[in-house]
Structure formats: C-alpha cells, structure tokens
Amino acid sequence: MRAKRSVEEENAMQEGKKIMRVKPVQQNTYNLFEEPRMSPIALLAKKLIHTVRTFKNKNKDYKSWQTILSEIKEEGKKIRQKQKAKKLLSERFDLFKRTLRDEGMDKAMIKKMNVLDDDDDEDVETMMLKAKEQEQTMSTEDKMMQAPVKLIREGTER
C-alpha cells in the first residue's frame, strides 16, 4: 500500500495539488469501551435471559445459537458421510457376492470363507437372500456391465 500511496503523492506533486496528510490525535486519556453500547431493549433482553437461566439453574457458560447450529451442521455432514460409506461398502460387497456366484461358488463355500468374520449364520443367509433378490431384479444395464467382466474371466481361465 505504501508504494501506491507514494506514487499517488508524486502524481499529486506533479499536478500541483495539495496532499492531505493524516495527523495523529494527541490526548492525555482515551476512553476504551469493553462492550459495545446496547440499546435499552437489548439490555432488558440480556437481563431477562440471565434471570431465566438462573431460575433454571443453568451455568454461565453457554454457547450461542450460531455455534450450536454450526455444530449441528457438522454432525449432519459426518452422519451423511458415514451413510455414504456404508452404502458404498454394501454395494461393493453385493458385487463381490455376485461375482463369487458367477464363478460357481455356492452358498456353503461363501459361508466357509466368512468374509465379514461374522459368526451369525442368519445374517449371512439374509445377505445371500438379498443378493439373490438383487440378482433377479438386475436391470439390463447392470447385466450389460457384467458381460465384459465375464468374458475376461473366461479368457483368463483357458
């Protein structure tokens, strides 16, 4: 900023204009405000809030509504990210199970593999039923996407 100011001063001197310089204020004392001045209604509201908080036995340390809203937004983002990751993981696992079925693995072999380290057979059975339902309701686009993968697998087997 100083370089710009000095260039302006040089231009002003060349044109013959007077340059206004800022003079510092010299005083013996300065008044410093701790808090900005509040209107009478704001003071009344502040006192009312203080009275209600003491009546409810609330402590002095409380968060403003803006910080609470920002915390809620952050928590919402975290929840959405977890849901997205869970959905992505389930989609990948479903694809993995479909691929195993395409390879000729049966239900018993998949249970023996115990991919998720679950000891609960009912969960595995329900997952297998879900995978079977998804396989039956698979769209033509999904089937077309699996065709090149099957072709590559068959080529590598021979």
PDB file of C-alpha atoms in Angstrom:
ATOM      1  CA  MET A   1       0.000   0.000   0.000  1.00  0.00           C
ATOM      2  CA  ARG A   2       2.811   2.405   0.732  1.00  0.00           C
ATOM      3  CA  ALA A   3       4.207   2.126  -2.778  1.00  0.00           C
ATOM      4  CA  LYS A   4       0.821   3.007  -4.205  1.00  0.00           C
ATOM      5  CA  ARG A   5       0.461   5.954  -1.841  1.00  0.00           C
ATOM      6  CA  SER A   6       3.898   7.279  -2.755  1.00  0.00           C
ATOM      7  CA  VAL A   7       3.085   7.047  -6.461  1.00  0.00           C
ATOM      8  CA  GLU A   8      -0.116   8.994  -5.855  1.00  0.00           C
ATOM      9  CA  GLU A   9       1.810  11.617  -3.904  1.00  0.00           C
ATOM     10  CA  GLU A  10       4.282  12.026  -6.758  1.00  0.00           C
ATOM     11  CA  ASN A  11       1.429  12.432  -9.250  1.00  0.00           C
ATOM     12  CA  ALA A  12      -0.235  14.995  -6.995  1.00  0.00           C
ATOM     13  CA  MET A  13       3.010  16.964  -6.655  1.00  0.00           C
ATOM     14  CA  GLN A  14       3.493  16.984 -10.404  1.00  0.00           C
ATOM     15  CA  GLU A  15      -0.043  18.278 -10.924  1.00  0.00           C
ATOM     16  CA  GLY A  16       0.396  20.899  -8.215  1.00  0.00           C
ATOM     17  CA  LYS A  17      -2.303  19.603  -5.888  1.00  0.00           C
ATOM     18  CA  LYS A  18      -2.070  19.728  -2.124  1.00  0.00           C
ATOM     19  CA  ILE A  19      -1.650  16.429  -0.336  1.00  0.00           C
ATOM     20  CA  MET A  20      -3.803  15.753   2.704  1.00  0.00           C
ATOM     21  CA  ARG A  21      -1.833  14.102   5.435  1.00  0.00           C
ATOM     22  CA  VAL A  22      -3.397  12.401   8.405  1.00  0.00           C
ATOM     23  CA  LYS A  23      -2.447  13.986  11.699  1.00  0.00           C
ATOM     24  CA  PRO A  24      -2.426  11.770  14.782  1.00  0.00           C
ATOM     25  CA  VAL A  25      -4.742  12.695  17.635  1.00  0.00           C
ATOM     26  CA  GLN A  26      -2.870  13.532  20.801  1.00  0.00           C
ATOM     27  CA  GLN A  27      -4.797  13.216  24.061  1.00  0.00           C
ATOM     28  CA  ASN A  28      -3.954  12.667  27.684  1.00  0.00           C
ATOM     29  CA  THR A  29      -6.596   9.943  28.130  1.00  0.00           C
ATOM     30  CA  TYR A  30      -8.544   7.617  25.872  1.00  0.00           C
ATOM     31  CA  ASN A  31     -11.933   6.043  26.543  1.00  0.00           C
ATOM     32  CA  LEU A  32     -11.953   2.325  25.842  1.00  0.00           C
ATOM     33  CA  PHE A  33     -15.262   0.503  25.589  1.00  0.00           C
ATOM     34  CA  GLU A  34     -15.323  -3.029  26.978  1.00  0.00           C
ATOM     35  CA  GLU A  35     -18.606  -3.905  25.313  1.00  0.00           C
ATOM     36  CA  PRO A  36     -20.409  -2.131  22.532  1.00  0.00           C
ATOM     37  CA  ARG A  37     -23.181   0.103  23.760  1.00  0.00           C
ATOM     38  CA  MET A  38     -26.519  -1.650  23.862  1.00  0.00           C
ATOM     39  CA  SER A  39     -29.973  -0.233  23.413  1.00  0.00           C
ATOM     40  CA  PRO A  40     -32.366  -0.300  26.381  1.00  0.00           C
ATOM     41  CA  ILE A  41     -34.335  -3.157  24.790  1.00  0.00           C
ATOM     42  CA  ALA A  42     -31.142  -5.177  24.295  1.00  0.00           C
ATOM     43  CA  LEU A  43     -30.169  -4.594  27.931  1.00  0.00           C
ATOM     44  CA  LEU A  44     -33.635  -5.714  29.034  1.00  0.00           C
ATOM     45  CA  ALA A  45     -33.408  -8.865  26.880  1.00  0.00           C
ATOM     46  CA  LYS A  46     -29.956  -9.666  28.241  1.00  0.00           C
ATOM     47  CA  LYS A  47     -31.150  -9.280  31.826  1.00  0.00           C
ATOM     48  CA  LEU A  48     -34.232 -11.397  31.100  1.00  0.00           C
ATOM     49  CA  ILE A  49     -32.082 -14.189  29.634  1.00  0.00           C
ATOM     50  CA  HIS A  50     -29.805 -14.032  32.677  1.00  0.00           C
ATOM     51  CA  THR A  51     -32.803 -14.245  35.032  1.00  0.00           C
ATOM     52  CA  VAL A  52     -34.332 -17.198  33.199  1.00  0.00           C
ATOM     53  CA  ARG A  53     -31.006 -19.054  33.159  1.00  0.00           C
ATOM     54  CA  THR A  54     -30.527 -18.566  36.916  1.00  0.00           C
ATOM     55  CA  PHE A  55     -34.134 -19.664  37.529  1.00  0.00           C
ATOM     56  CA  LYS A  56     -33.486 -22.870  35.552  1.00  0.00           C
ATOM     57  CA  ASN A  57     -30.164 -23.439  37.397  1.00  0.00           C
ATOM     58  CA  LYS A  58     -28.138 -23.146  34.206  1.00  0.00           C
ATOM     59  CA  ASN A  59     -24.480 -22.231  34.410  1.00  0.00           C
ATOM     60  CA  LYS A  60     -22.978 -19.098  32.914  1.00  0.00           C
ATOM     61  CA  ASP A  61     -21.069 -20.959  30.198  1.00  0.00           C
ATOM     62  CA  TYR A  62     -23.479 -21.393  27.338  1.00  0.00           C
ATOM     63  CA  LYS A  63     -23.000 -21.482  23.610  1.00  0.00           C
ATOM     64  CA  SER A  64     -24.512 -19.037  21.209  1.00  0.00           C
ATOM     65  CA  TRP A  65     -27.145 -20.276  18.805  1.00  0.00           C
ATOM     66  CA  GLN A  66     -24.757 -19.772  15.869  1.00  0.00           C
ATOM     67  CA  THR A  67     -22.190 -22.180  17.315  1.00  0.00           C
ATOM     68  CA  ILE A  68     -24.907 -24.714  18.099  1.00  0.00           C
ATOM     69  CA  LEU A  69     -26.199 -24.531  14.520  1.00  0.00           C
ATOM     70  CA  SER A  70     -22.688 -24.953  13.118  1.00  0.00           C
ATOM     71  CA  GLU A  71     -22.146 -27.996  15.356  1.00  0.00           C
ATOM     72  CA  ILE A  72     -25.431 -29.490  14.149  1.00  0.00           C
ATOM     73  CA  LYS A  73     -24.378 -28.934  10.526  1.00  0.00           C
ATOM     74  CA  GLU A  74     -21.010 -30.604  11.143  1.00  0.00           C
ATOM     75  CA  GLU A  75     -22.702 -33.557  12.839  1.00  0.00           C
ATOM     76  CA  GLY A  76     -25.096 -33.861   9.895  1.00  0.00           C
ATOM     77  CA  LYS A  77     -22.162 -33.913   7.476  1.00  0.00           C
ATOM     78  CA  LYS A  78     -20.485 -36.672   9.489  1.00  0.00           C
ATOM     79  CA  ILE A  79     -23.675 -38.742   9.527  1.00  0.00           C
ATOM     80  CA  ARG A  80     -24.146 -38.320   5.771  1.00  0.00           C
ATOM     81  CA  GLN A  81     -20.524 -39.356   5.144  1.00  0.00           C
ATOM     82  CA  LYS A  82     -20.968 -42.469   7.292  1.00  0.00           C
ATOM     83  CA  GLN A  83     -24.175 -43.381   5.470  1.00  0.00           C
ATOM     84  CA  LYS A  84     -22.476 -42.861   2.114  1.00  0.00           C
ATOM     85  CA  ALA A  85     -19.530 -45.053   3.139  1.00  0.00           C
ATOM     86  CA  LYS A  86     -21.877 -47.745   4.449  1.00  0.00           C
ATOM     87  CA  LYS A  87     -23.888 -47.707   1.231  1.00  0.00           C
ATOM     88  CA  LEU A  88     -20.722 -47.903  -0.875  1.00  0.00           C
ATOM     89  CA  LEU A  89     -19.426 -50.805   1.210  1.00  0.00           C
ATOM     90  CA  SER A  90     -22.692 -52.714   0.897  1.00  0.00           C
ATOM     91  CA  GLU A  91     -22.743 -52.159  -2.883  1.00  0.00           C
ATOM     92  CA  ARG A  92     -19.187 -53.449  -3.203  1.00  0.00           C
ATOM     93  CA  PHE A  93     -19.965 -56.433  -1.019  1.00  0.00           C
ATOM     94  CA  ASP A  94     -23.051 -57.242  -3.096  1.00  0.00           C
ATOM     95  CA  LEU A  95     -20.962 -57.071  -6.259  1.00  0.00           C
ATOM     96  CA  PHE A  96     -18.364 -59.317  -4.625  1.00  0.00           C
ATOM     97  CA  LYS A  97     -21.037 -61.896  -3.765  1.00  0.00           C
ATOM     98  CA  ARG A  98     -22.485 -61.767  -7.280  1.00  0.00           C
ATOM     99  CA  THR A  99     -19.020 -62.285  -8.697  1.00  0.00           C
ATOM    100  CA  LEU A 100     -18.459 -65.296  -6.449  1.00  0.00           C
ATOM    101  CA  ARG A 101     -21.772 -66.753  -7.586  1.00  0.00           C
ATOM    102  CA  ASP A 102     -20.823 -66.199 -11.217  1.00  0.00           C
ATOM    103  CA  GLU A 103     -17.590 -68.065 -10.584  1.00  0.00           C
ATOM    104  CA  GLY A 104     -19.552 -71.053  -9.371  1.00  0.00           C
ATOM    105  CA  MET A 105     -19.205 -70.620  -5.636  1.00  0.00           C
ATOM    106  CA  ASP A 106     -22.220 -71.898  -3.801  1.00  0.00           C
ATOM    107  CA  LYS A 107     -23.754 -70.681  -0.570  1.00  0.00           C
ATOM    108  CA  ALA A 108     -21.826 -73.156   1.595  1.00  0.00           C
ATOM    109  CA  MET A 109     -18.459 -72.065   0.172  1.00  0.00           C
ATOM    110  CA  ILE A 110     -19.223 -68.407   0.799  1.00  0.00           C
ATOM    111  CA  LYS A 111     -20.197 -69.208   4.387  1.00  0.00           C
ATOM    112  CA  LYS A 112     -16.910 -71.074   4.855  1.00  0.00           C
ATOM    113  CA  MET A 113     -14.971 -68.059   3.595  1.00  0.00           C
ATOM    114  CA  ASN A 114     -16.564 -65.932   6.349  1.00  0.00           C
ATOM    115  CA  VAL A 115     -15.686 -62.661   4.632  1.00  0.00           C
ATOM    116  CA  LEU A 116     -17.027 -60.346   7.328  1.00  0.00           C
ATOM    117  CA  ASP A 117     -15.875 -62.563  10.233  1.00  0.00           C
ATOM    118  CA  ASP A 118     -19.490 -62.906  11.322  1.00  0.00           C
ATOM    119  CA  ASP A 119     -20.322 -65.961  13.367  1.00  0.00           C
ATOM    120  CA  ASP A 120     -24.022 -65.373  12.905  1.00  0.00           C
ATOM    121  CA  ASP A 121     -25.239 -67.643  10.096  1.00  0.00           C
ATOM    122  CA  GLU A 122     -28.637 -65.956   9.951  1.00  0.00           C
ATOM    123  CA  ASP A 123     -27.053 -62.676   8.885  1.00  0.00           C
ATOM    124  CA  VAL A 124     -25.129 -64.423   6.132  1.00  0.00           C
ATOM    125  CA  GLU A 125     -28.291 -66.146   4.951  1.00  0.00           C
ATOM    126  CA  THR A 126     -30.235 -62.890   4.879  1.00  0.00           C
ATOM    127  CA  MET A 127     -27.398 -61.248   2.970  1.00  0.00           C
ATOM    128  CA  MET A 128     -27.397 -64.099   0.493  1.00  0.00           C
ATOM    129  CA  LEU A 129     -31.171 -63.783   0.042  1.00  0.00           C
ATOM    130  CA  LYS A 130     -30.795 -60.058  -0.560  1.00  0.00           C
ATOM    131  CA  ALA A 131     -28.055 -60.714  -3.106  1.00  0.00           C
ATOM    132  CA  LYS A 132     -30.257 -63.255  -4.865  1.00  0.00           C
ATOM    133  CA  GLU A 133     -33.164 -60.785  -4.980  1.00  0.00           C
ATOM    134  CA  GLN A 134     -30.887 -58.098  -6.370  1.00  0.00           C
ATOM    135  CA  GLU A 135     -29.592 -60.524  -8.949  1.00  0.00           C
ATOM    136  CA  GLN A 136     -33.123 -61.304 -10.092  1.00  0.00           C
ATOM    137  CA  THR A 137     -34.121 -57.638 -10.234  1.00  0.00           C
ATOM    138  CA  MET A 138     -30.915 -56.638 -12.005  1.00  0.00           C
ATOM    139  CA  SER A 139     -31.503 -54.195 -14.829  1.00  0.00           C
ATOM    140  CA  THR A 140     -30.354 -54.825 -18.382  1.00  0.00           C
ATOM    141  CA  GLU A 141     -27.723 -52.129 -17.947  1.00  0.00           C
ATOM    142  CA  ASP A 142     -26.190 -53.983 -14.985  1.00  0.00           C
ATOM    143  CA  LYS A 143     -26.226 -57.222 -16.966  1.00  0.00           C
ATOM    144  CA  MET A 144     -24.501 -55.485 -19.873  1.00  0.00           C
ATOM    145  CA  MET A 145     -21.852 -54.143 -17.486  1.00  0.00           C
ATOM    146  CA  GLN A 146     -21.140 -57.650 -16.195  1.00  0.00           C
ATOM    147  CA  ALA A 147     -20.786 -59.193 -19.664  1.00  0.00           C
ATOM    148  CA  PRO A 148     -17.241 -57.862 -20.364  1.00  0.00           C
ATOM    149  CA  VAL A 149     -16.105 -58.955 -16.909  1.00  0.00           C
ATOM    150  CA  LYS A 150     -17.392 -62.490 -17.540  1.00  0.00           C
ATOM    151  CA  LEU A 151     -15.659 -62.552 -20.923  1.00  0.00           C
ATOM    152  CA  ILE A 152     -12.323 -61.549 -19.385  1.00  0.00           C
ATOM    153  CA  ARG A 153     -12.676 -64.159 -16.634  1.00  0.00           C
ATOM    154  CA  GLU A 154     -13.442 -66.912 -19.116  1.00  0.00           C
ATOM    155  CA  GLY A 155     -10.457 -65.846 -21.211  1.00  0.00           C
ATOM    156  CA  THR A 156      -8.086 -65.985 -18.250  1.00  0.00           C
ATOM    157  CA  GLU A 157      -9.354 -69.419 -17.171  1.00  0.00           C
ATOM    158  CA  ARG A 158      -8.455 -71.015 -20.530  1.00  0.00           C
TER     159      ARG A 158
END
